mmCIF file of C-alpha atoms and ligand atoms in Angstrom:
data_model
loop_
_atom_site.group_PDB
_atom_site.id
_atom_site.type_symbol
_atom_site.label_atom_id
_atom_site.label_comp_id
_atom_site.label_asym_id
_atom_site.label_seq_id
_atom_site.Cartn_x
_atom_site.Cartn_y
_atom_site.Cartn_z
ATOM 1 C CA MET A 1 77.550 115.970 90.612
ATOM 2 C CA GLY A 2 75.408 113.096 90.571
ATOM 3 C CA LEU A 3 78.272 110.157 90.580
ATOM 4 C CA TYR A 4 75.857 107.874 91.832
ATOM 5 C CA GLU A 5 73.329 105.981 89.697
ATOM 6 C CA LYS A 6 69.814 105.828 91.266
ATOM 7 C CA GLN A 7 68.917 101.894 92.107
ATOM 8 C CA GLN A 8 65.362 101.374 93.621
ATOM 9 C CA VAL A 9 65.254 99.285 96.161
ATOM 10 C CA GLY A 10 62.760 98.113 98.349
ATOM 11 C CA GLU A 11 59.686 98.447 96.337
ATOM 12 C CA LYS A 12 57.391 95.394 96.376
ATOM 13 C CA GLN A 13 56.953 94.603 92.762
ATOM 14 C CA PRO A 14 54.316 91.475 92.082
ATOM 15 C CA LEU A 15 55.556 88.152 90.847
ATOM 16 C CA PRO A 16 54.716 88.238 86.887
ATOM 17 C CA TYR A 17 54.058 84.295 87.119
ATOM 18 C CA PRO A 18 53.258 81.978 89.801
ATOM 19 C CA ILE A 19 56.606 80.128 91.148
ATOM 20 C CA GLU A 20 57.083 76.909 92.743
ATOM 21 C CA ALA A 21 60.196 76.509 94.993
ATOM 22 C CA ASN A 22 62.285 73.945 96.027
ATOM 23 C CA GLU A 23 63.362 75.832 98.805
ATOM 24 C CA THR A 24 61.939 78.889 100.651
ATOM 25 C CA ILE A 25 64.016 81.164 102.338
ATOM 26 C CA ASN A 26 62.198 83.774 105.087
ATOM 27 C CA ALA A 27 63.900 87.072 104.421
ATOM 28 C CA GLU A 28 61.354 89.306 106.262
ATOM 29 C CA GLY A 29 62.533 92.026 107.215
ATOM 30 C CA CYS A 30 65.857 91.904 105.449
ATOM 31 C CA LEU A 31 67.348 93.860 102.563
ATOM 32 C CA ILE A 32 67.393 91.825 99.171
ATOM 33 C CA THR A 33 70.595 92.968 97.349
ATOM 34 C CA PRO A 34 72.458 91.387 94.411
ATOM 35 C CA GLY A 35 75.657 89.349 95.984
ATOM 36 C CA LEU A 36 78.045 92.385 97.341
ATOM 37 C CA ILE A 37 81.134 92.362 95.546
ATOM 38 C CA ASP A 38 84.209 93.905 96.900
ATOM 39 C CA LEU A 39 86.645 95.341 94.477
ATOM 40 C CA HIS A 40 89.914 95.588 96.820
ATOM 41 C CA ALA A 41 90.959 92.790 98.936
ATOM 42 C CA HIS A 42 94.172 90.654 99.655
ATOM 43 C CA VAL A 43 93.123 86.997 99.170
ATOM 44 C CA PHE A 44 96.501 85.055 98.668
ATOM 45 C CA PRO A 45 97.168 83.849 102.662
ATOM 46 C CA THR A 46 99.934 81.166 101.602
ATOM 47 C CA GLN A 47 102.188 83.331 99.691
ATOM 48 C CA THR A 48 101.762 86.647 100.945
ATOM 49 C CA PHE A 49 102.188 88.154 104.568
ATOM 50 C CA LEU A 50 99.154 89.998 104.515
ATOM 51 C CA GLY A 51 96.337 87.871 102.487
ATOM 52 C CA VAL A 52 93.196 86.187 104.569
ATOM 53 C CA GLU A 53 91.439 83.250 103.829
ATOM 54 C CA ALA A 54 89.241 84.540 100.823
ATOM 55 C CA ASP A 55 85.931 83.012 102.103
ATOM 56 C CA ARG A 56 86.479 84.697 105.902
ATOM 57 C CA VAL A 57 86.019 87.904 103.986
ATOM 58 C CA GLY A 58 83.945 87.035 100.891
ATOM 59 C CA VAL A 59 80.749 84.663 101.720
ATOM 60 C CA GLU A 60 81.050 84.278 105.461
ATOM 61 C CA GLN A 61 80.651 88.111 105.340
ATOM 62 C CA GLY A 62 78.103 88.324 103.382
ATOM 63 C CA VAL A 63 80.536 89.026 99.749
ATOM 64 C CA THR A 64 79.881 86.692 96.842
ATOM 65 C CA THR A 65 82.555 88.054 94.915
ATOM 66 C CA VAL A 66 86.287 89.296 95.992
ATOM 67 C CA VAL A 67 88.847 91.098 93.967
ATOM 68 C CA ASP A 68 92.383 90.548 95.181
ATOM 69 C CA ALA A 69 93.752 93.816 94.191
ATOM 70 C CA GLY A 70 97.698 93.138 93.129
ATOM 71 C CA SER A 71 98.535 90.379 95.741
ATOM 72 C CA THR A 72 99.729 88.310 92.138
ATOM 73 C CA GLY A 73 101.773 88.862 89.495
ATOM 74 C CA ILE A 74 102.641 86.783 86.782
ATOM 75 C CA TRP A 75 105.053 84.907 88.537
ATOM 76 C CA ALA A 76 102.906 83.478 91.480
ATOM 77 C CA PHE A 77 100.033 83.395 89.692
ATOM 78 C CA ASP A 78 99.911 79.500 89.512
ATOM 79 C CA ALA A 79 99.960 79.442 93.469
ATOM 80 C CA PHE A 80 97.233 82.326 93.102
ATOM 81 C CA LEU A 81 94.916 79.488 91.373
ATOM 82 C CA GLU A 82 96.058 76.289 93.158
ATOM 83 C CA GLU A 83 96.164 77.845 96.516
ATOM 84 C CA ALA A 84 93.374 81.076 96.929
ATOM 85 C CA VAL A 85 90.859 80.247 94.010
ATOM 86 C CA ARG A 86 90.260 76.732 94.058
ATOM 87 C CA PRO A 87 89.835 75.721 97.486
ATOM 88 C CA SER A 88 87.728 79.319 97.887
ATOM 89 C CA VAL A 89 83.868 78.914 97.597
ATOM 90 C CA THR A 90 84.016 83.004 97.089
ATOM 91 C CA ARG A 91 83.742 84.044 93.408
ATOM 92 C CA ILE A 92 87.943 85.187 93.210
ATOM 93 C CA LEU A 93 88.836 87.868 90.831
ATOM 94 C CA ALA A 94 92.131 90.037 90.268
ATOM 95 C CA PHE A 95 93.735 92.831 89.524
ATOM 96 C CA LEU A 96 96.902 91.387 87.904
ATOM 97 C CA ASN A 97 100.452 93.356 89.690
ATOM 98 C CA ILE A 98 102.377 95.016 87.248
ATOM 99 C CA SER A 99 105.292 93.595 88.823
ATOM 100 C CA GLY A 100 106.063 90.074 88.276
ATOM 101 C CA ASP A 101 106.326 89.828 91.935
ATOM 102 C CA GLY A 102 102.846 90.980 93.287
ATOM 103 C CA LEU A 103 103.202 91.598 97.265
ATOM 104 C CA CYS A 104 104.604 88.068 97.910
ATOM 105 C CA LYS A 105 108.290 89.434 98.654
ATOM 106 C CA GLY A 106 106.620 92.339 100.813
ATOM 107 C CA GLY A 107 105.535 95.699 99.971
ATOM 108 C CA GLY A 108 108.600 97.563 97.379
ATOM 109 C CA GLU A 109 107.113 95.954 94.290
ATOM 110 C CA LEU A 110 108.234 98.811 91.908
ATOM 111 C CA GLY A 111 110.993 99.790 93.263
ATOM 112 C CA ASP A 112 112.986 97.881 90.577
ATOM 113 C CA MET A 113 111.665 98.304 87.263
ATOM 114 C CA SER A 114 113.209 95.124 85.897
ATOM 115 C CA ARG A 115 110.764 92.793 87.686
ATOM 116 C CA LEU A 116 108.042 95.001 85.484
ATOM 117 C CA THR A 117 106.016 92.560 83.487
ATOM 118 C CA PRO A 118 104.188 94.264 81.237
ATOM 119 C CA ARG A 119 103.579 91.923 78.007
ATOM 120 C CA GLU A 120 103.750 88.444 80.150
ATOM 121 C CA ALA A 121 100.775 90.370 82.199
ATOM 122 C CA ALA A 122 98.707 91.618 79.087
ATOM 123 C CA ALA A 123 99.008 88.079 76.983
ATOM 124 C CA LEU A 124 98.148 86.313 80.977
ATOM 125 C CA ILE A 125 95.431 88.411 81.471
ATOM 126 C CA ARG A 126 93.730 88.059 77.623
ATOM 127 C CA GLU A 127 94.250 83.936 78.718
ATOM 128 C CA GLN A 128 92.580 83.596 81.576
ATOM 129 C CA PRO A 129 89.307 85.065 82.404
ATOM 130 C CA LEU A 130 89.379 85.986 85.875
ATOM 131 C CA LEU A 131 92.255 88.566 85.550
ATOM 132 C CA ARG A 132 89.810 91.647 84.882
ATOM 133 C CA GLY A 133 92.985 94.454 85.121
ATOM 134 C CA ILE A 134 96.594 95.720 86.373
ATOM 135 C CA LYS A 135 96.998 97.416 89.692
ATOM 136 C CA ALA A 136 99.657 99.261 89.882
ATOM 137 C CA ARG A 137 100.796 100.770 93.726
ATOM 138 C CA MET A 138 101.795 104.102 93.342
ATOM 139 C CA SER A 139 103.145 105.361 96.435
ATOM 140 C CA SER A 140 106.833 106.114 97.737
ATOM 141 C CA SER A 141 107.020 103.308 99.695
ATOM 142 C CA VAL A 142 106.784 101.003 96.570
ATOM 143 C CA VAL A 143 107.704 102.757 93.465
ATOM 144 C CA LYS A 144 111.243 103.799 95.840
ATOM 145 C CA HIS A 145 113.001 106.287 93.663
ATOM 146 C CA ASN A 146 111.045 105.420 90.027
ATOM 147 C CA GLY A 147 108.686 108.198 90.662
ATOM 148 C CA ILE A 148 105.673 108.000 88.028
ATOM 149 C CA ARG A 149 107.988 105.364 85.321
ATOM 150 C CA PRO A 150 106.035 102.330 87.076
ATOM 151 C CA LEU A 151 102.881 103.651 85.383
ATOM 152 C CA HIS A 152 103.672 104.326 82.429
ATOM 153 C CA VAL A 153 104.335 100.568 82.117
ATOM 154 C CA ALA A 154 101.093 99.519 83.939
ATOM 155 C CA LYS A 155 99.189 101.559 81.423
ATOM 156 C CA GLU A 156 100.813 100.159 78.193
ATOM 157 C CA ALA A 157 100.082 96.300 79.745
ATOM 158 C CA ALA A 158 96.313 97.487 80.317
ATOM 159 C CA ARG A 159 96.495 99.426 76.815
ATOM 160 C CA GLU A 160 97.685 96.007 75.649
ATOM 161 C CA ALA A 161 94.980 93.787 77.354
ATOM 162 C CA GLY A 162 92.379 96.181 76.888
ATOM 163 C CA VAL A 163 91.606 96.274 80.705
ATOM 164 C CA PRO A 164 91.453 98.928 83.413
ATOM 165 C CA MET A 165 93.979 99.891 85.931
ATOM 166 C CA MET A 166 93.352 100.348 89.235
ATOM 167 C CA VAL A 167 96.114 102.565 90.807
ATOM 168 C CA HIS A 168 96.702 102.771 94.795
ATOM 169 C CA ILE A 169 97.698 106.488 95.679
ATOM 170 C CA GLY A 170 99.070 107.474 99.050
ATOM 171 C CA ASN A 171 102.615 109.071 99.781
ATOM 172 C CA ALA A 172 104.062 111.055 97.069
ATOM 173 C CA PRO A 173 106.002 110.702 95.329
ATOM 174 C CA PRO A 174 104.554 110.433 93.178
ATOM 175 C CA ARG A 175 102.196 113.365 92.738
ATOM 176 C CA LEU A 176 98.752 112.530 92.613
ATOM 177 C CA ALA A 177 98.307 114.957 89.978
ATOM 178 C CA GLU A 178 101.150 113.462 87.816
ATOM 179 C CA VAL A 179 99.390 110.182 88.719
ATOM 180 C CA LEU A 180 95.437 111.214 87.649
ATOM 181 C CA ALA A 181 97.340 112.809 84.212
ATOM 182 C CA LEU A 182 97.207 109.364 83.144
ATOM 183 C CA LEU A 183 94.658 107.595 83.938
ATOM 184 C CA ASP A 184 91.617 107.369 81.165
ATOM 185 C CA ARG A 185 87.996 106.759 81.373
ATOM 186 C CA GLY A 186 86.914 103.495 83.263
ATOM 187 C CA ASP A 187 90.558 103.676 85.439
ATOM 188 C CA VAL A 188 89.829 103.220 89.248
ATOM 189 C CA VAL A 189 91.977 105.691 91.760
ATOM 190 C CA THR A 190 91.473 103.377 95.068
ATOM 191 C CA HIS A 191 92.348 104.768 98.592
ATOM 192 C CA ALA A 192 90.920 107.910 96.637
ATOM 193 C CA PHE A 193 89.603 109.769 100.293
ATOM 194 C CA HIS A 194 92.855 108.709 102.255
ATOM 195 C CA GLY A 195 93.506 111.297 105.120
ATOM 196 C CA LYS A 196 97.309 112.042 104.166
ATOM 197 C CA ALA A 197 98.889 115.073 102.669
ATOM 198 C CA GLY A 198 98.679 115.228 99.086
ATOM 199 C CA GLY A 199 95.754 113.786 98.552
ATOM 200 C CA MET A 200 92.525 115.323 96.298
ATOM 201 C CA PHE A 201 91.775 118.472 98.079
ATOM 202 C CA ASP A 202 94.501 120.878 98.527
ATOM 203 C CA GLU A 203 95.425 122.361 102.025
ATOM 204 C CA GLY A 204 92.646 125.019 101.884
ATOM 205 C CA GLY A 205 89.995 122.326 101.387
ATOM 206 C CA GLU A 206 89.799 122.716 97.737
ATOM 207 C CA LEU A 207 89.305 119.650 95.209
ATOM 208 C CA ILE A 208 92.916 119.878 93.152
ATOM 209 C CA ALA A 209 92.003 120.677 89.460
ATOM 210 C CA GLU A 210 93.697 117.422 88.261
ATOM 211 C CA ALA A 211 91.000 115.538 90.375
ATOM 212 C CA GLN A 212 88.416 117.168 89.081
ATOM 213 C CA ASP A 213 89.914 116.983 85.177
ATOM 214 C CA ALA A 214 89.516 113.306 86.411
ATOM 215 C CA LEU A 215 86.089 112.737 87.302
ATOM 216 C CA ASP A 216 84.978 114.763 84.144
ATOM 217 C CA ARG A 217 86.566 112.334 82.075
ATOM 218 C CA GLY A 218 85.261 109.126 83.961
ATOM 219 C CA VAL A 219 88.163 108.144 85.892
ATOM 220 C CA LEU A 220 86.512 106.172 88.946
ATOM 221 C CA PHE A 221 86.850 106.870 92.630
ATOM 222 C CA ASP A 222 87.002 103.783 95.164
ATOM 223 C CA ILE A 223 87.574 103.595 98.990
ATOM 224 C CA GLY A 224 90.131 100.747 99.395
ATOM 225 C CA HIS A 225 89.648 101.822 102.739
ATOM 226 C CA GLY A 226 92.652 99.711 104.389
ATOM 227 C CA GLU A 227 94.702 100.313 107.173
ATOM 228 C CA SER A 228 95.808 103.778 106.732
ATOM 229 C CA SER A 229 93.383 105.050 103.265
ATOM 230 C CA PHE A 230 90.573 106.401 104.830
ATOM 231 C CA SER A 231 89.409 109.440 106.760
ATOM 232 C CA PHE A 232 85.714 110.743 107.707
ATOM 233 C CA ARG A 233 87.459 114.226 107.790
ATOM 234 C CA THR A 234 88.411 113.487 103.420
ATOM 235 C CA LEU A 235 84.894 111.887 103.470
ATOM 236 C CA ARG A 236 82.789 115.404 104.750
ATOM 237 C CA LEU A 237 85.280 117.491 102.648
ATOM 238 C CA ALA A 238 84.480 115.679 99.125
ATOM 239 C CA GLN A 239 80.118 115.609 100.301
ATOM 240 C CA GLU A 240 80.803 119.589 100.736
ATOM 241 C CA LYS A 241 82.101 119.564 97.445
ATOM 242 C CA GLY A 242 79.509 116.829 96.128
ATOM 243 C CA VAL A 243 82.537 114.057 95.615
ATOM 244 C CA ALA A 244 80.898 110.819 96.311
ATOM 245 C CA PRO A 245 82.715 107.494 95.766
ATOM 246 C CA HIS A 246 81.731 105.297 92.926
ATOM 247 C CA VAL A 247 82.842 102.020 94.632
ATOM 248 C CA ILE A 248 83.045 101.136 98.393
ATOM 249 C CA SER A 249 85.650 98.352 98.712
ATOM 250 C CA THR A 250 87.712 97.478 102.121
ATOM 251 C CA ASP A 251 91.054 96.408 101.163
ATOM 252 C CA VAL A 252 90.626 94.081 103.213
ATOM 253 C CA HIS A 253 94.131 92.303 104.830
ATOM 254 C CA ARG A 254 95.665 90.698 107.683
ATOM 255 C CA ARG A 255 96.533 93.665 109.474
ATOM 256 C CA ASN A 256 92.844 95.400 109.158
ATOM 257 C CA LEU A 257 90.773 93.031 109.046
ATOM 258 C CA ASP A 258 90.465 93.440 112.931
ATOM 259 C CA GLY A 259 89.744 96.850 112.646
ATOM 260 C CA PRO A 260 89.625 99.413 111.441
ATOM 261 C CA VAL A 261 87.773 97.330 108.359
ATOM 262 C CA HIS A 262 86.550 94.663 110.106
ATOM 263 C CA SER A 263 84.242 93.592 106.769
ATOM 264 C CA LEU A 264 82.832 94.923 103.602
ATOM 265 C CA THR A 265 79.348 95.664 105.637
ATOM 266 C CA HIS A 266 81.229 97.397 108.176
ATOM 267 C CA THR A 267 82.420 99.428 105.747
ATOM 268 C CA LEU A 268 79.172 100.438 104.096
ATOM 269 C CA THR A 269 77.846 101.541 107.871
ATOM 270 C CA LYS A 270 80.361 104.170 107.504
ATOM 271 C CA PHE A 271 78.754 105.950 104.820
ATOM 272 C CA LEU A 272 75.434 104.862 106.170
ATOM 273 C CA ALA A 273 77.029 107.000 109.355
ATOM 274 C CA ASN A 274 78.075 110.082 106.948
ATOM 275 C CA GLY A 275 74.081 110.502 105.749
ATOM 276 C CA TYR A 276 74.554 108.121 102.217
ATOM 277 C CA PRO A 277 71.465 106.743 100.552
ATOM 278 C CA LEU A 278 71.574 102.815 101.566
ATOM 279 C CA GLU A 279 70.502 102.951 97.342
ATOM 280 C CA ALA A 280 73.504 104.904 96.270
ATOM 281 C CA ILE A 281 75.592 102.658 98.644
ATOM 282 C CA VAL A 282 74.294 99.064 97.615
ATOM 283 C CA ALA A 283 75.270 100.415 93.823
ATOM 284 C CA ALA A 284 78.950 101.472 94.667
ATOM 285 C CA CYS A 285 79.389 97.929 96.119
ATOM 286 C CA THR A 286 77.197 95.930 93.150
ATOM 287 C CA SER A 287 76.575 97.755 90.126
ATOM 288 C CA ALA A 288 79.469 100.094 89.486
ATOM 289 C CA PRO A 289 82.268 97.715 90.587
ATOM 290 C CA ALA A 290 80.489 95.276 88.104
ATOM 291 C CA ARG A 291 80.422 97.692 85.319
ATOM 292 C CA ILE A 292 84.083 97.795 85.966
ATOM 293 C CA LEU A 293 85.020 94.126 85.603
ATOM 294 C CA GLY A 294 83.271 94.511 82.333
ATOM 295 C CA MET A 295 80.719 91.565 84.258
ATOM 296 C CA GLU A 296 77.866 94.093 84.839
ATOM 297 C CA ASN A 297 75.230 91.391 83.077
ATOM 298 C CA GLU A 298 76.460 88.392 85.341
ATOM 299 C CA ILE A 299 76.868 89.863 88.863
ATOM 300 C CA GLY A 300 76.018 93.001 90.933
ATOM 301 C CA THR A 301 72.825 92.664 89.179
ATOM 302 C CA LEU A 302 69.095 90.725 89.761
ATOM 303 C CA LYS A 303 68.033 90.943 86.330
ATOM 304 C CA PRO A 304 66.638 87.779 85.217
ATOM 305 C CA GLY A 305 69.575 85.793 83.283
ATOM 306 C CA ALA A 306 72.012 86.917 85.484
ATOM 307 C CA CYS A 307 74.033 84.389 88.070
ATOM 308 C CA ALA A 308 71.728 83.550 91.254
ATOM 309 C CA ASP A 309 74.016 85.678 93.395
ATOM 310 C CA VAL A 310 72.110 87.711 96.047
ATOM 311 C CA THR A 311 73.022 88.665 99.798
ATOM 312 C CA ILE A 312 70.546 89.389 102.128
ATOM 313 C CA LEU A 313 71.119 91.991 104.284
ATOM 314 C CA GLN A 314 69.710 93.359 107.644
ATOM 315 C CA LEU A 315 69.740 96.719 108.812
ATOM 316 C CA ARG A 316 69.878 96.416 113.139
ATOM 317 C CA LYS A 317 69.061 99.210 115.187
ATOM 318 C CA GLU A 318 72.174 98.605 117.394
ATOM 319 C CA PRO A 319 74.555 101.366 118.939
ATOM 320 C CA THR A 320 77.942 100.640 116.866
ATOM 321 C CA ARG A 321 80.897 102.743 116.912
ATOM 322 C CA LEU A 322 82.767 103.251 113.337
ATOM 323 C CA THR A 323 86.610 104.279 113.420
ATOM 324 C CA ASP A 324 88.655 105.513 110.060
ATOM 325 C CA CYS A 325 92.599 105.556 109.388
ATOM 326 C CA GLU A 326 92.670 108.903 111.506
ATOM 327 C CA LYS A 327 91.377 106.766 114.834
ATOM 328 C CA GLU A 328 88.335 109.287 114.539
ATOM 329 C CA THR A 329 85.250 107.932 115.845
ATOM 330 C CA ILE A 330 81.497 108.222 115.169
ATOM 331 C CA GLU A 331 78.811 106.638 116.713
ATOM 332 C CA THR A 332 75.398 105.344 115.201
ATOM 333 C CA SER A 333 72.604 103.737 115.995
ATOM 334 C CA GLU A 334 72.341 101.372 112.756
ATOM 335 C CA ARG A 335 74.421 98.989 111.303
ATOM 336 C CA LEU A 336 74.303 96.655 107.997
ATOM 337 C CA VAL A 337 75.085 93.020 108.884
ATOM 338 C CA ALA A 338 75.175 90.449 106.254
ATOM 339 C CA HIS A 339 72.584 87.344 107.083
ATOM 340 C CA GLN A 340 72.590 84.994 104.027
ATOM 341 C CA VAL A 341 74.088 84.487 100.560
ATOM 342 C CA ILE A 342 73.297 82.815 97.164
ATOM 343 C CA THR A 343 75.603 82.044 95.348
ATOM 344 C CA SER A 344 77.172 79.005 93.187
ATOM 345 C CA GLY A 345 73.911 76.770 93.682
ATOM 346 C CA LYS A 346 74.275 77.291 97.488
ATOM 347 C CA VAL A 347 72.204 79.323 100.255
ATOM 348 C CA LEU A 348 74.946 80.086 102.811
ATOM 349 C CA THR A 349 74.604 81.776 106.367
ATOM 350 C CA CYS A 350 76.917 84.652 107.190
ATOM 351 C CA LYS A 351 78.941 84.765 110.240
HETATM 352 ZN ZN1 ZN B 401 95.510 96.706 98.520
#
């Protein structure tokens, strides 16, 4: 199935009018794309153990927009604004954790149903434009004995606020089939290509019926690479079955920044090495996440009238080793590297 939208890159178009510039950037041999968007990152270092500074995984790595996926719930949101959003050049958006605690008290945030805050979360999302959805982490270590119940609560909040949900999947319970059954068009499954048991492919390598149904009704599959949630083997199975990720994101945090994730461009290189077309890879970290965020006219696009938000990439011919979360390593001869970004009226050189 053709899940990727087609986006033309690399075609030379004459300018429709003469342009007088104050500043000219030499981007010869580079790829000019909309500013990259990382739909799943953790950038709340002051209050969560896993958090990293947004600019370190944002503009310094060619990512002009990072979306924090559930580090904060309602109770730490003011601190998130003050300590993560305010000091950062990188644009920060967020999926608000359905647990009032977010990840500020460790990882079992959905183990106590009394900590879930659907009404307050929906109200906060309606008044805070940087909040674009609800996050719920639906795996056994997070929900403890609550099974699927937290997802019903999260869904209620997302409906009330009129935003999509991002649902993390991992080890059951709850089973993936139960999780997918509750998701609607526009909701996002992150860690969709993990290599654990109980994923979208059964033991015989066939796509489970519930995953096919979810895809057919417009549920979106995101990579969310992370520390233990991305497998080349699953990716190859998906390629055989014609299932492509809608979004490529990192789930970058303190424990995977030095590997296996490293950066969004390093993650994109893994898709290039597996034969995905560059146009599709760029769409999966620009226009596709922008649509999920409801910001397709502002970011993730180079069309006139959008924000001047641009990433300049280089495709370097360099032998590179790439490792997934199952410790499978592949070799490739080229890699994507962030060179510069243009964002918030500034031209910045990446590190
Ligand atoms: Zn995450």
